[in-house]
Short mmCIF file of C-alpha atoms in Angstrom, two decimals:
data_model
loop_
_atom_site.label_atom_id
_atom_site.label_comp_id
_atom_site.label_asym_id
_atom_site.label_seq_id
_atom_site.Cartn_x
_atom_site.Cartn_y
_atom_site.Cartn_z
CA MET L 1 109.12 127.51 63.73
CA VAL L 2 106.05 125.73 65.14
CA ASP L 3 106.28 124.82 68.80
CA VAL L 4 105.66 121.15 69.48
CA LEU L 5 103.96 120.43 72.78
CA SER L 6 105.88 117.89 74.82
CA SER L 7 104.21 114.58 75.48
CA PRO L 8 103.66 113.15 78.98
CA LEU L 9 106.48 110.70 78.24
CA GLU L 10 108.86 113.57 77.45
CA ASP L 11 107.81 115.34 80.64
CA PHE L 12 108.49 112.15 82.60
CA MET L 13 111.95 111.79 81.02
CA ARG L 14 112.92 115.36 81.88
CA SER L 15 111.62 115.11 85.44
CA TYR L 16 113.31 111.74 85.94
CA LEU L 17 116.71 112.98 84.76
CA GLU L 18 116.51 116.11 86.92
CA THR L 19 115.60 113.95 89.94
CA VAL L 20 118.35 111.33 89.57
CA GLY L 21 121.14 113.77 88.71
CA GLY L 22 121.22 113.26 84.95
CA ALA L 23 120.99 115.89 82.23
CA TRP L 24 119.16 116.45 78.97
CA ASP L 25 119.50 118.78 75.99
CA GLU L 26 116.78 119.16 73.36
CA VAL L 27 118.58 118.99 70.01
CA GLU L 28 115.36 119.63 68.10
CA PRO L 29 111.69 118.99 68.86
CA GLN L 30 111.32 115.45 70.25
CA VAL L 31 115.05 114.68 69.86
CA TYR L 32 117.27 114.78 72.97
CA ASP L 33 120.80 114.16 74.07
CA VAL L 34 120.55 112.67 77.56
CA LEU L 35 123.12 111.85 80.21
CA LEU L 36 122.12 108.95 82.42
CA PRO L 37 123.97 108.65 85.73
CA VAL L 38 125.58 105.32 86.55
CA ALA L 39 126.33 103.71 89.90
CA GLY L 40 129.78 104.32 91.36
CA ASP L 41 132.24 106.93 90.14
CA GLY L 42 131.46 106.64 86.42
CA ASP L 43 130.91 109.69 84.26
CA GLY L 44 127.47 108.56 83.12
CA GLU L 45 126.03 107.22 79.89
CA MET L 46 125.32 109.52 76.95
CA LEU L 47 122.43 108.65 74.63
CA ARG L 48 120.54 110.36 71.85
CA ILE L 49 116.86 109.48 71.95
CA THR L 50 113.86 110.57 69.91
CA PHE L 51 110.16 110.44 70.59
CA ASP L 52 109.41 110.85 66.86
CA PRO L 53 109.87 107.72 64.69
CA GLU L 54 110.20 109.92 61.57
CA ALA L 55 113.33 111.52 63.06
CA LEU L 56 115.25 108.23 63.12
CA PRO L 57 116.59 108.48 59.52
CA GLU L 58 118.05 111.92 60.29
CA HIS L 59 119.59 110.64 63.55
CA PRO L 60 120.70 107.08 62.78
CA GLY L 61 122.51 106.67 66.10
CA SER L 62 119.47 107.59 68.18
CA GLN L 63 117.12 105.26 70.05
CA LEU L 64 113.35 105.45 69.74
CA ALA L 65 111.68 106.30 73.05
CA SER L 66 108.10 105.08 73.40
CA PHE L 67 106.20 102.79 75.72
CA GLY L 68 107.60 99.27 75.43
CA THR L 69 111.03 100.25 74.06
CA PRO L 70 114.11 99.22 76.09
CA VAL L 71 115.22 102.76 76.96
CA VAL L 72 111.81 103.81 78.34
CA ASP L 73 111.29 100.49 80.15
CA ARG L 74 114.67 101.02 81.78
CA LEU L 75 113.78 104.52 83.00
CA LEU L 76 110.33 103.47 84.21
CA HIS L 77 111.72 100.47 86.06
CA ASP L 78 114.33 102.60 87.83
CA ALA L 79 111.78 105.32 88.64
CA VAL L 80 109.44 102.75 90.20
CA ARG L 81 112.34 101.26 92.18
CA ARG L 82 113.30 104.68 93.54
CA GLY L 83 109.73 105.60 94.46
CA GLN L 84 108.49 102.39 96.05
CA THR L 85 107.46 104.21 99.22
CA GLY L 86 106.63 107.79 100.05
CA ARG L 87 104.80 110.06 102.46
CA PHE L 88 102.86 113.22 101.66
CA HIS L 89 100.64 115.63 103.55
CA LEU L 90 97.37 117.20 102.41
CA ALA L 91 97.24 120.95 102.87
CA GLY L 92 94.75 123.76 102.37
CA LEU L 93 91.85 122.23 104.34
CA ASN L 94 89.34 124.10 106.49
CA LEU L 95 89.70 122.83 110.06
CA SER L 96 87.21 125.33 111.49
CA PRO L 97 83.91 124.62 109.69
CA HIS L 98 80.89 126.68 110.70
CA ASP L 99 78.61 125.03 113.28
CA LEU L 100 80.28 121.64 113.10
CA ALA L 101 78.04 120.17 115.82
CA ALA L 102 74.90 120.87 113.79
CA ARG L 103 76.46 119.45 110.63
CA LEU L 104 77.37 116.27 112.47
CA ARG L 105 73.83 115.93 113.83
CA ARG L 106 72.36 116.41 110.35
CA SER L 107 74.65 113.67 109.00
CA LEU L 108 73.13 111.08 111.32
CA THR L 109 69.66 109.57 111.44
CA LEU L 110 68.79 109.05 115.12
CA THR L 111 65.72 107.09 116.13
CA PRO L 112 63.87 108.85 119.02
CA PRO L 113 64.30 109.09 121.93
CA LEU L 114 68.02 108.90 121.09
CA GLU L 115 69.76 112.28 121.19
CA MET L 116 73.30 113.41 120.50
CA ARG L 117 75.52 116.13 121.93
CA VAL L 118 79.08 116.97 120.80
CA GLU L 119 81.38 117.26 123.80
CA ARG L 120 84.68 118.26 122.23
CA VAL L 121 86.49 118.38 118.88
CA ARG L 122 90.18 118.16 118.06
CA ALA L 123 92.21 118.14 114.86
CA LEU L 124 94.31 115.03 114.22
CA SER L 125 96.36 113.65 111.36
CA PHE L 126 94.68 110.65 109.74
CA ALA L 127 96.69 108.27 107.55
CA VAL L 128 95.66 106.71 104.24
CA ALA L 129 97.80 104.04 102.61
CA VAL L 130 97.68 104.07 98.81
CA PHE L 131 98.78 100.83 97.14
CA TRP L 132 99.61 100.62 93.43
CA PHE L 133 99.42 97.09 92.06
CA GLN L 134 100.56 95.98 88.63
CA ALA L 135 98.35 93.35 87.02
CA GLU L 136 99.88 91.49 84.10
CA PHE L 137 97.55 89.55 81.78
CA VAL L 138 99.55 86.93 79.88
CA SER L 139 98.28 84.75 77.04
CA ASP L 140 99.49 84.82 73.41
CA GLN L 141 100.12 88.48 74.16
CA LYS L 142 100.95 90.47 77.29
CA GLU L 143 99.04 93.41 78.73
CA GLN L 144 99.61 95.38 81.91
CA ASP L 145 97.28 97.48 84.03
CA ILE L 146 98.03 99.60 87.09
CA VAL L 147 95.33 99.25 89.75
CA PRO L 148 95.42 101.64 92.74
CA VAL L 149 93.56 101.10 96.00
CA ALA L 150 93.56 103.28 99.12
CA ILE L 151 92.83 102.10 102.66
CA ASP L 152 91.94 104.41 105.55
CA LEU L 153 94.22 103.24 108.36
CA HIS L 154 91.93 104.63 111.07
CA TYR L 155 88.85 102.63 110.09
CA GLY L 156 90.58 100.01 107.94
CA ARG L 157 88.22 100.47 104.99
CA GLU L 158 88.65 101.48 101.37
CA VAL L 159 88.82 105.16 100.43
CA ARG L 160 86.51 105.99 97.52
CA HIS L 161 87.77 109.52 96.78
CA LEU L 162 91.31 108.61 95.75
CA ASP L 163 91.60 111.28 93.04
CA GLN L 164 90.90 114.06 95.54
CA SER L 165 93.38 112.59 98.02
CA LEU L 166 96.06 112.63 95.30
CA ASP L 167 95.38 116.20 94.18
CA ARG L 168 98.93 117.39 93.48
CA SER L 169 98.03 121.00 94.23
CA ARG L 170 97.36 120.00 97.86
CA LEU L 171 100.19 117.54 98.47
CA LEU L 172 103.28 118.62 100.40
CA GLU L 173 106.34 116.72 101.53
CA GLU L 174 106.26 118.48 104.91
CA PRO L 175 103.17 118.80 107.11
CA PRO L 176 101.53 122.24 107.05
CA LEU L 177 100.49 121.72 110.69
CA LEU L 178 102.07 119.59 113.38
CA LEU L 179 99.16 117.49 114.57
CA PRO L 180 98.99 114.36 116.72
CA GLU L 181 98.34 111.23 114.70
CA ALA L 182 95.01 109.47 115.09
CA ARG L 183 94.81 105.86 116.18
CA ARG L 184 95.50 103.64 113.19
CA SER L 185 96.44 100.21 111.91
CA THR L 186 99.78 99.44 110.28
CA VAL L 187 100.31 99.26 106.53
CA ALA L 188 101.11 95.55 106.84
CA ALA L 189 97.84 94.94 108.70
CA VAL L 190 95.67 96.48 105.94
CA TYR L 191 97.67 95.06 103.00
CA PRO L 192 95.54 91.86 102.79
CA ALA L 193 92.39 93.99 102.54
CA ALA L 194 93.97 96.09 99.77
CA ARG L 195 95.02 93.00 97.85
CA GLU L 196 91.56 91.45 98.24
CA GLN L 197 89.96 94.61 96.88
CA VAL L 198 92.31 94.60 93.88
CA LEU L 199 91.50 90.95 93.18
CA ARG L 200 87.80 91.79 93.16
CA SER L 201 88.51 94.62 90.69
CA LEU L 202 90.59 92.33 88.49
CA ALA L 203 87.90 89.66 88.22
CA PRO L 204 85.73 91.53 85.65
CA MET L 205 88.85 92.73 83.80
CA ALA L 206 90.08 89.15 83.50
CA GLY L 207 86.58 88.03 82.52
CA VAL L 208 86.49 90.42 79.57
CA ARG L 209 89.90 89.28 78.36
CA HIS L 210 88.96 85.63 78.83
CA ARG L 211 85.85 86.03 76.69
CA GLU L 212 87.82 87.79 73.97
CA LEU L 213 90.47 85.06 74.03
CA THR L 214 87.84 82.31 73.93
CA GLU L 215 86.06 83.86 70.96
CA ARG L 216 89.33 84.30 69.07
CA LEU L 217 90.45 80.78 69.99
CA ASP L 218 87.18 79.30 68.71
CA ARG L 219 87.65 81.06 65.37
CA GLN L 220 91.25 79.87 65.10
CA VAL L 221 90.32 76.27 65.98
CA VAL L 222 87.52 76.28 63.38
CA ARG L 223 89.95 77.49 60.69
CA MET L 224 92.56 74.95 61.71
CA ARG L 225 90.12 72.04 61.77
CA ARG L 226 88.84 73.10 58.35
CA TYR L 227 92.42 73.05 57.05
CA TYR L 228 93.07 69.53 58.32
CA ALA L 229 89.66 68.38 57.10
CA ASP L 230 90.69 69.51 53.60
CA LEU L 231 93.90 67.49 53.95
CA ARG L 232 91.90 64.39 54.90
CA GLU L 233 89.57 64.90 51.93
CA GLU L 234 92.59 65.01 49.64
CA LEU L 235 93.79 61.72 51.16
CA GLU L 236 90.37 60.17 50.63
CA GLU L 237 90.49 61.25 47.00
CA GLN L 238 93.90 59.64 46.62
CA ARG L 239 92.62 56.50 48.36
CA ARG L 240 89.75 56.22 45.86
CA ARG L 241 92.18 56.46 42.99
CA THR L 242 94.55 53.86 44.44
CA HIS L 243 92.17 51.49 46.24
CA ASP L 244 93.57 48.45 44.41
CA LYS L 245 97.11 49.15 45.49
CA GLU L 246 97.58 47.78 48.98
CA GLU L 247 100.99 49.33 49.60
CA ALA L 248 99.79 52.81 48.58
CA ALA L 249 96.72 52.43 50.76
CA GLN L 250 98.91 51.69 53.80
CA ARG L 251 101.01 54.79 53.14
CA LEU L 252 97.88 56.91 52.88
CA GLU L 253 96.54 55.48 56.14
CA ALA L 254 99.83 56.32 57.89
CA ARG L 255 99.64 59.81 56.44
CA ARG L 256 96.07 60.18 57.71
CA ALA L 257 97.15 59.15 61.22
CA ALA L 258 100.01 61.68 61.05
CA ILE L 259 97.58 64.43 59.99
CA GLU L 260 95.28 63.65 62.92
CA ARG L 261 98.20 63.70 65.37
CA GLU L 262 99.43 67.00 63.97
CA GLU L 263 95.93 68.47 64.22
CA GLN L 264 95.66 67.46 67.88
CA VAL L 265 99.08 68.96 68.65
CA ARG L 266 98.33 72.25 66.85
CA VAL L 267 94.95 72.66 68.53
CA ALA L 268 96.51 71.88 71.92
CA GLU L 269 99.21 74.50 71.26
CA LEU L 270 96.57 77.06 70.35
CA ARG L 271 94.65 76.34 73.56
CA GLN L 272 97.82 76.56 75.65
CA LYS L 273 98.87 79.87 74.11
CA SER L 274 95.38 81.29 74.64
CA ALA L 275 95.18 80.30 78.31
CA LEU L 276 94.95 83.48 80.37
CA ARG L 277 97.28 83.90 83.34
CA VAL L 278 97.18 86.90 85.67
CA HIS L 279 100.23 87.99 87.68
CA LEU L 280 99.83 90.58 90.42
CA ARG L 281 102.59 92.44 92.21
CA LEU L 282 102.82 95.47 94.45
CA LEU L 283 104.64 98.40 92.86
CA GLN L 284 104.39 101.28 95.30
CA VAL L 285 102.98 102.31 98.65
CA VAL L 286 102.40 105.96 99.54
CA MET L 287 101.18 107.26 102.88
CA ILE L 288 98.92 110.30 102.73
CA GLN L 289 98.53 112.21 106.00
CA GLN L 290 95.34 114.28 106.08
CA PRO L 291 94.11 116.57 108.84
CA LYS L 292 90.58 115.67 109.99
CA LEU L 293 88.41 116.60 112.94
CA LEU L 294 87.70 113.99 115.59
CA ALA L 295 84.54 114.76 117.57
CA HIS L 296 83.65 113.04 120.84
CA ALA L 297 79.87 112.78 120.96
CA LEU L 298 77.53 111.78 123.79
CA PHE L 299 74.44 109.73 122.87
CA THR L 300 71.68 109.64 125.48
CA VAL L 301 68.27 108.06 126.09
CA PRO L 302 66.15 108.64 129.21
CA ASP L 303 66.97 106.51 132.25
CA ARG L 304 69.99 104.84 130.61
CA GLU L 305 73.73 105.29 130.83
CA PRO L 306 75.01 107.53 128.00
CA ASN L 307 77.08 106.13 125.12
CA ARG L 308 80.15 107.88 123.81
CA LEU L 309 81.17 107.54 120.16
CA GLU L 310 83.84 109.14 118.01
CA LEU L 311 82.74 110.96 114.85
CA VAL L 312 85.20 111.94 112.11
CA TRP L 313 84.65 115.03 109.95
CA ASP L 314 86.52 115.00 106.61
CA PRO L 315 87.32 118.62 105.60
CA LEU L 316 88.50 117.48 102.16
CA LEU L 317 85.01 116.29 101.18
CA GLU L 318 83.21 118.33 103.86
CA VAL L 319 81.26 115.30 105.04
CA MET L 320 81.12 113.17 108.14
CA GLU L 321 82.53 109.69 107.67
CA ALA L 322 80.29 106.71 108.37
CA VAL L 323 80.36 105.58 112.00
CA PRO L 324 81.36 101.99 112.79
CA CYS L 325 78.49 100.30 114.63
CA PRO L 326 79.68 99.50 118.18
CA GLU L 327 78.12 96.04 117.82
CA CYS L 328 78.92 94.76 114.30
CA ALA L 329 81.53 97.40 113.23
CA ARG L 330 79.77 98.00 109.91
CA PRO L 331 79.76 101.64 108.76
CA THR L 332 76.44 103.40 109.21
CA TYR L 333 74.78 106.81 109.30
CA ALA L 334 71.75 105.57 111.28
CA LEU L 335 71.77 104.79 115.00
CA GLU L 336 69.19 103.44 117.44
CA ALA L 337 69.16 102.62 121.14
CA THR L 338 68.30 99.12 122.30
CA ARG L 339 66.03 98.50 125.30
CA MET L 340 69.19 98.21 127.39
CA GLY L 341 70.35 101.64 126.18
CA ARG L 342 73.17 100.48 123.87
CA VAL L 343 73.59 102.60 120.73
CA VAL L 344 73.87 100.43 117.61
CA CYS L 345 72.91 100.36 113.92
CA PRO L 346 69.28 99.55 112.96
CA ALA L 347 70.14 95.97 111.97
CA CYS L 348 71.75 95.25 115.34
CA ALA L 349 68.86 96.98 117.12
CA ALA L 350 66.36 94.73 115.31
CA ARG L 351 68.35 91.63 116.26
CA ALA L 352 68.48 92.76 119.88
CA ALA L 353 64.72 93.38 119.94
CA GLU L 354 64.05 89.95 118.43
CA SER L 355 66.30 88.31 120.99
CA MET L 356 64.50 90.06 123.86
CA SER L 357 61.16 89.01 122.37
CA ARG L 358 62.19 85.34 122.24
CA LYS L 359 63.35 85.49 125.83
CA GLY L 360 60.00 87.04 126.84
CA ARG L 361 58.03 84.24 125.15
CA ARG L 362 59.95 81.64 127.10
#
């Protein structure tokens, strides 16, 4: 007998039933008897389902299980409801990188005479909130897309390496190390930023669908107008044959008016059905706790008070994260000192120099 590899949908069904306290028995490849638990003290619901449409004639009492069928939609909906929130911890990271101070210095571009010295380093747990949004595109048909976005709660900016943060081989339900948590925002505080980022991602997706709908609508309208134009030509032919009969001519004119009204209604219906609407809703939120290294660095220039900044080393990517400029808060890897000794990004340093120059000219 040839082994049939299980599909991702079959794997989901098995995992779901084992998680919620149900049971499954594989009758034959892609055909299952499943026991779905029910709320309360009931004994559960027994179903026979198949993932193979060709198996339906041999199992007439079974239900087809595929995306979009009632039984799968039911399981997916319940799985999403049960997993609306979660918390995981990233493990297996190197928290003792070789010569971290030198690596941090190499990550930054410092304009002389600015210099940097790392004072101390400590490991902390940094939180990332991962939001899964469901976008539903509705017109004459319905499509759904799942759009994830991750926000670093320490800096409040989007995380670009989401796939690595969700590496299942590294995720644990319990923390591998008990570390203090770094300063962070709340999930509610960063939710508007996550939603705004998703809306920006949806704009081109909606644009593509809108263009496709418009092109298809134009073709349909052209065919429909051609159809009603043929009907009017037939009426004109009848009018030419009956032009001496006043009563017949009035009936034909009424028919022509009815055809024009029907055409307007049908075209309006086509346009209404082809109008694209986008519905967005939040499906799940997962908190990922990741150990990172927080370095306290001293930035100095001659004859000025030193500046202290926090630098974050990400052991997952083995890179230093961009530093928020103390002046404008924009992330940067380049720092300069103003004439007053304040450490800022190059753009803020240029603005400060221009301001001092204007004051000098006065």
